[in-house]
Amino acid sequence: MISLKKNIAISESGFVFNPTTGDSFSLNSVGTDILKLLKDGKNEKEVKTTVIDRYDVDGETFDKDYYDFLKMLGQYKLLDAS
Amino acid sequence: MEKQRYERPIIRRLNTGVMNKFGTKTEYEPVTHIDDCAVKDLIADYGSPLFVISQKTIHETYQAANRAFNTRYPKVQFAWSYKTNYINAVCNVYHKLGSWAEVVSGFEYLKALKNGVPGSKIIFNGPDKTVEELKLAMENKSLIHIDHLDELYTLTELCEETGIRPKVAIRVNMDTGIYPMWDRFGFNYENGQAWDAINKIVLSDRMDLVGLHAHIGTFMLTANAYGVAAKKLSELALSIKNKYDKKIQYIDMGGGFASTNTLKGSFLSGTDTSPSFDDYAEAISTAIMNAGFVEDELPLLILETGRAMIDEAGSLLGSVISNKRLSDGRKATIMDFGVNILFTSFWYDHKISPAQEFSHHTEDSVMYGPLCMNIDVVRENVTLPPLKRGDQVVVHTVGAYNMTQWMQFIALRPAVVMIDLEGKPHLIRKRETLDNIDQQEQMPAYLKEFKL
Amino acid sequence: MKKQLTIAITGLNNIDSPGPGIPVIRALRDSTEFDVRIIGLSYETLEPGIYMHEMVDYVYQIPFPKSGTDVIFGHISYINSVENIDVLIPNFDAELYNFIKLSGRMEKELGIKTFLPTMEQFEARHKVNLEEYGEKHGLLVPKSKMIFSTAEIPKLAQDFTYPIVVKGQFYDAHIAYNQEQVATYFNKIAAKWGLPIVIQQFVYGTEVNIVALGDGEGNMIGAVPMRKQYITDKGKAWAGVSLDDEGLIKQAKSMIGSSKWRGGMELEYIKTSDDEYYLIEINPRFPAWVYLAVGCGQNLPEALVKMALGEKVEAYDSYEIGKMFIRYSWDMIVDMKEFEEISTTGELGPKKRTPVD
């Protein structure tokens, strides 16, 4: 299961700081919401349901974007290796 | 509860470092309309990609140029540079505004005639004019601008053969202090070639030397160079007057004025660094006015500026085909237009705006065209909001050279629409079809059939 | 009570090769005539001045020069609607072109005053035109040439004697002893600052600099000559000392007199063993060491602000000789929250003004 590193801090403004690497990031509102859901330990299905419920988007589009977004989170070392 | 507008989730690393020329840019003000037409509707009606020409912008630009020169110099004539954009409707907008035609090939020459331009108001430039084309131009009393000695000799022979006395000018190249110096066209001023040609023309007494022509370069960011060129041409005209008592009727300063595009590698925006018509007009007019002409013998000033006249009036509308993630993590956006129809993306960092609203979040991406060719890059680096498949964009300032240098390579060429002064779109060039291409081809009988 | 002024300032990059922003602010805070509220304008999120709250009252990020003057004007208008700026002092070479272009519009539409060279003065002193400039104003200038391609490098030996100096159009300069080095620096500088590249004959001697202020009518309001005593590995001053150099002051005076220079400037010279002064560069703004002038008794930034406001300013006629400046660095401790704020909102500071309508 995909999970966000425990020590990642997410602020309301969409600012993220990774204390392990020292990098900081900015996200748009969909990105911020997804990150928060992941931080709360939600699984992919729960993330999807919440986002589709909140935003005007279909499942297929979301899946495609979500997959790409996760890749970026991985590349930026924000995910747990497990 | 109403759902919020969705935008692809993006995460962007905050880059910190010192200022450099590739700084973050705010390019993402959406442009949803051109004149009064919605981008969405234009694409729905005429397809994507689509070139759009704003007649209103052409008029405004022409009037600005006209005002700049006419307030500084008594006799000014514009000639529409066909090679910049020779779609007939576009040419006719300029002819209606009073522009003559400036052509650089037999093909363009015939186009101008067909558009209804009187032969005597066509300026025939360029190094390649065939015997037949020269003859036609002589018969039509067009202004023939001689580029090299071989052309001068051919013309002399044609004078003997036809008994016609053509109106000619010579193209002069010179050092105006700019780099690179264009010395491949016409006769050189500094080494005496130009005088040599003038002597030959005047002494042969078979043609009327009516003008002097220069075209010092392209996308000239310094107006002063035009001052230098105008001064040298004026000196030449005055020397001809002194030596032969012949009055030169016009000085043709050619074109080469910059548009507001931003050249690749430049630090500042083209909208700020490109000289205005007033700057060019000031440099040219001052040089001619101060050259020492008797007042009623001031030559007519002809200008062939193409790019600066039409670039801003042209936009290219297009749509996103796909988003990709490259191996190094960079975002890539694939558009339905590429270098095949946007040739100028080799020279400029074209300004590109999304045609729909987004939040203020942006991401950096490479913008590719649709061709299956590695060179098909529209922008190496562009900062835009998260575009998704089907989203539309507007590429700005593409009116010059694209609708003439576009290629039927891999894909067919798109339609061109002109929005008139009332905001109504007119189709001025249809989207190409397979038939357009096929009708030029012929199939030998023995190749007609095959079995696979 | 001292007059209250709101002054917007760029160049907050007070790093190892510092921008002039913080020194200019220090000078203004030393003013005996007015109290200033300083609005910092930053391009990057790590410019130290952003976090120096005792120096800068509030910071706004502004778009890069390439965005074009319309976009920049839009941001300045917004900032002005909150802060009501009296005077704006840009401190980067690369942004001056835009600010000079905008100066008329900023004054007319926003009431923001500047005191900048004219576009003509700014363009004429450009590195690429320096030789012509020297001729016009009777100054000695090393031979120079613009090049646009590495293909032009082999031919340089015809006109120049190695070593030569390879310069970018805005920043960067390297001494090259042979063709290969020229090519290396060409590529390095072109990638960062674009074309053309300026080639200048290297002149042997001592580098001496002078900070000066012209009133736009041919008068020099003040000037302090300085020699760098030691430089960093980037060629920037580490320490310097004010000089008793009449020759240098005469140079600056004649240059300002003949060009009618408006605003702050730094002239860089090489003084040869025969006491000839070769002008190698004109910086069209105050240098980062401008605070030395204040230390020597000439508050040039204060005088500039007064001229921007249209006040008459008496010229300084003396300065202390033998005063030194020595740079040091200082590690500020900054909370991540502050970095977050400037990164996400583009603004930071303890004291934002409440907009007035």
Tab-separated table of C-alpha atoms in Angstrom, chain A residues 11-57:
chain	number	residue	atom	x	y	z
A	11	SER	CA	0.170	23.329	5.260
A	12	GLU	CA	-3.166	24.825	4.253
A	13	SER	CA	-1.487	26.926	1.582
A	14	GLY	CA	-0.281	23.863	-0.310
A	15	PHE	CA	3.264	24.118	0.946
A	16	VAL	CA	5.053	20.877	1.713
A	17	PHE	CA	8.332	20.396	3.494
A	18	ASN	CA	10.242	17.153	3.461
A	19	PRO	CA	12.382	17.212	6.614
A	20	THR	CA	14.425	14.229	5.516
A	21	THR	CA	15.707	15.745	2.266
A	22	GLY	CA	15.232	19.447	3.024
A	23	ASP	CA	13.222	19.977	-0.163
A	24	SER	CA	10.114	22.053	-0.223
A	25	PHE	CA	7.240	21.981	-2.691
A	26	SER	CA	4.091	23.768	-3.646
A	27	LEU	CA	0.897	22.037	-4.733
A	28	ASN	CA	-2.405	23.085	-6.217
A	29	SER	CA	-5.597	22.357	-4.332
A	30	VAL	CA	-6.251	18.893	-5.786
A	31	GLY	CA	-2.645	17.946	-5.073
A	32	THR	CA	-2.889	19.245	-1.506
A	33	ASP	CA	-6.114	17.315	-0.885
A	34	ILE	CA	-4.628	14.075	-2.172
A	35	LEU	CA	-1.538	14.491	-0.038
A	36	LYS	CA	-3.616	15.126	3.066
A	37	LEU	CA	-5.728	12.045	2.386
A	38	LEU	CA	-2.610	9.956	1.972
A	39	LYS	CA	-1.210	11.379	5.186
A	40	ASP	CA	-4.396	10.321	6.945
A	41	GLY	CA	-3.682	6.798	5.740
A	42	LYS	CA	-6.468	6.576	3.170
A	43	ASN	CA	-6.094	3.942	0.480
A	44	GLU	CA	-6.365	4.553	-3.233
A	45	LYS	CA	-10.060	3.811	-3.368
A	46	GLU	CA	-10.858	6.182	-0.524
A	47	VAL	CA	-8.733	8.916	-2.058
A	48	LYS	CA	-10.513	8.472	-5.357
A	49	THR	CA	-13.979	8.534	-3.864
A	50	THR	CA	-13.249	11.663	-1.887
A	51	VAL	CA	-11.713	13.568	-4.789
A	52	ILE	CA	-14.434	12.581	-7.262
A	53	ASP	CA	-16.991	13.573	-4.694
A	54	ARG	CA	-15.395	16.948	-4.138
A	55	TYR	CA	-14.307	17.874	-7.662
A	56	ASP	CA	-15.867	17.835	-11.080
A	57	VAL	CA	-13.903	14.919	-12.561
